[in-house]
Amino acid sequence: MSTVQIQSPSAVVDGVERLSPTGISIIVAGGGVGGLMFALEAWRQGHDVKVFEKNTKLDTLGDAFGIVAPAWTTLRYFPHMKSQFEKESCDAEFSVWHKDGSKIIHYGDGPWNAPGAINPAKDVYVPWIQTRPEIAAMLTSQCQRLGIEIEYGSVVTSYNETDEKALVVIETQNGVTHAEADIVVAADGVGTKSHAYVSGHFHKATSSGYSIFRGLLPLEIIEKDLSPKVFDKFFTSERPEFRIYVCPPDTHAVVILSKRFFSYGLTYKDSKYNEKDAKESWNSVISTDTVVGKYSELDPDLVEILRLIPNNSAVDWTLRWRDPQPKWASDGGRVVQLGDSAHSFLPTSGNGATQACEDALSLATCLRIAGKGNEAIATKVHNTLRFERVSTIQKLGVTNRSFLHNMDLKLAKEKPEALRETMDMPEWIWSHDPVQYAIDNYEQARRHILEGAPFKNTNLPQGYTYEPWTVAGEMEKERKGGF
């Protein structure tokens, strides 16, 4: 039986000022973006943490994605990581395009960067786009500089708890081992084994009826084969571009064009989703001809780029989701889910990674407020503060997709400004500070759980009252055109 070792208190490491030690020991299952963000913030807030990751080394697979301002609320406290983030982020301008290659509307920077906008990522410029491999490497490097242990090749296969400790079973290439800590954070993705313990049953993923071809190509791989016309058209802008191409019905394309890489995410209605593996995996690849065939009606110059995707390298990712699960913490409160383990997102929400990072910051803060000996109630307070917000943003994924897939292209060209409010990310999402929200609301939420005191979340749209929803219900609305 191994335990998380209490690290020697040190006021400043790698320029990061660590708060006074809490003595709370934490195991993190999963070294993805959410798990590593939690490990870093937990360390900064004085907790002792160890990460178990199933991959045998740092996972560099992935494409471009967006992690917006709330996720980076505490980045200013990590000076070297902040510098790396600002150097490697893709400062792209956002725009929406007709499938024929004509621009419908230009958005530019994220609204959180507008003059006068107040967002929680103080002293940090947060662009629309980052790349998953670079963010994973950045977070991993910061963990290493702080001395946070990441044990690769370790799969957490079972969760349990006593009144005093959380317990896990871990499989490695050398056999089975056990570990314990005050808290275990299940940040091991949609396939987590924690569901059986946290809620008592496995939550089967439901196909959304759609899949996505996705990938990222360094520009140096395709540049030599691009015609001068196409290269000049797409890869010579001073700033990178984040484009959504609307291709109704039932398809849309997201591309990132930069002088460093070309990233694509091509969503389509998938008639064969029931025949596919239920796992969302970077190892499920498809031929280049299949990709091009699905998107042959796109701007021919963009199709030329798609033809240069190396054969059988485009990932065919089946988009699956689960009904919102209001319970992320176990009955005893010592096992808590984070990120995709608790709530999976469709890409059209534009928020999956951001919400995993918000989870990380909120949970670390709740544990510090609670202190040693009160960890079990801290996870439940965190759950109470987060669920309604996350569930509401999850729902936006299907609403946004339906809008893109049913857009009247003639009307969009005639009245492009009518799209602006619909496509823009609302302020209640990008202005939220998950750390301050936990500080401000912890006590009232705790009293709500223990004493039944009134409590209402305010991290939602103004005037909005949360209502439970299901995947089946939203898909039926989409089928009837009810959004």
Short mmCIF file of C-alpha atoms in Angstrom, two decimals, residues 1 5 24 35 55 92 110 189 191 217 227 231 240 248 258 269 289 308 322 334 350 382:
data_model
loop_
_atom_site.label_atom_id
_atom_site.label_comp_id
_atom_site.label_asym_id
_atom_site.label_seq_id
_atom_site.Cartn_x
_atom_site.Cartn_y
_atom_site.Cartn_z
CA MET A 1 0.00 0.00 0.00
CA GLN A 5 4.15 11.61 0.57
CA ILE A 24 -4.33 17.15 2.63
CA GLY A 35 -5.97 16.37 -14.07
CA ASN A 55 -0.23 6.29 -20.89
CA ALA A 92 -6.17 33.58 -34.06
CA GLY A 110 -12.42 36.67 -28.04
CA GLY A 189 -11.95 10.75 -18.93
CA GLY A 191 -14.08 5.78 -19.72
CA LEU A 217 -0.60 18.94 -39.50
CA SER A 227 -0.09 25.41 -54.96
CA PHE A 231 -0.61 28.83 -49.84
CA PRO A 240 -3.63 32.91 -37.57
CA PRO A 248 -25.84 22.60 -44.06
CA SER A 258 -1.43 29.44 -39.08
CA LYS A 269 -23.92 13.14 -39.47
CA ASP A 289 -10.36 9.85 -49.61
CA LEU A 308 -2.73 16.50 -48.41
CA ARG A 322 -24.17 11.21 -21.39
CA ARG A 334 -13.54 11.10 -0.69
CA GLY A 350 -16.44 25.25 -27.22
CA HIS A 382 -17.58 21.88 -5.08
#
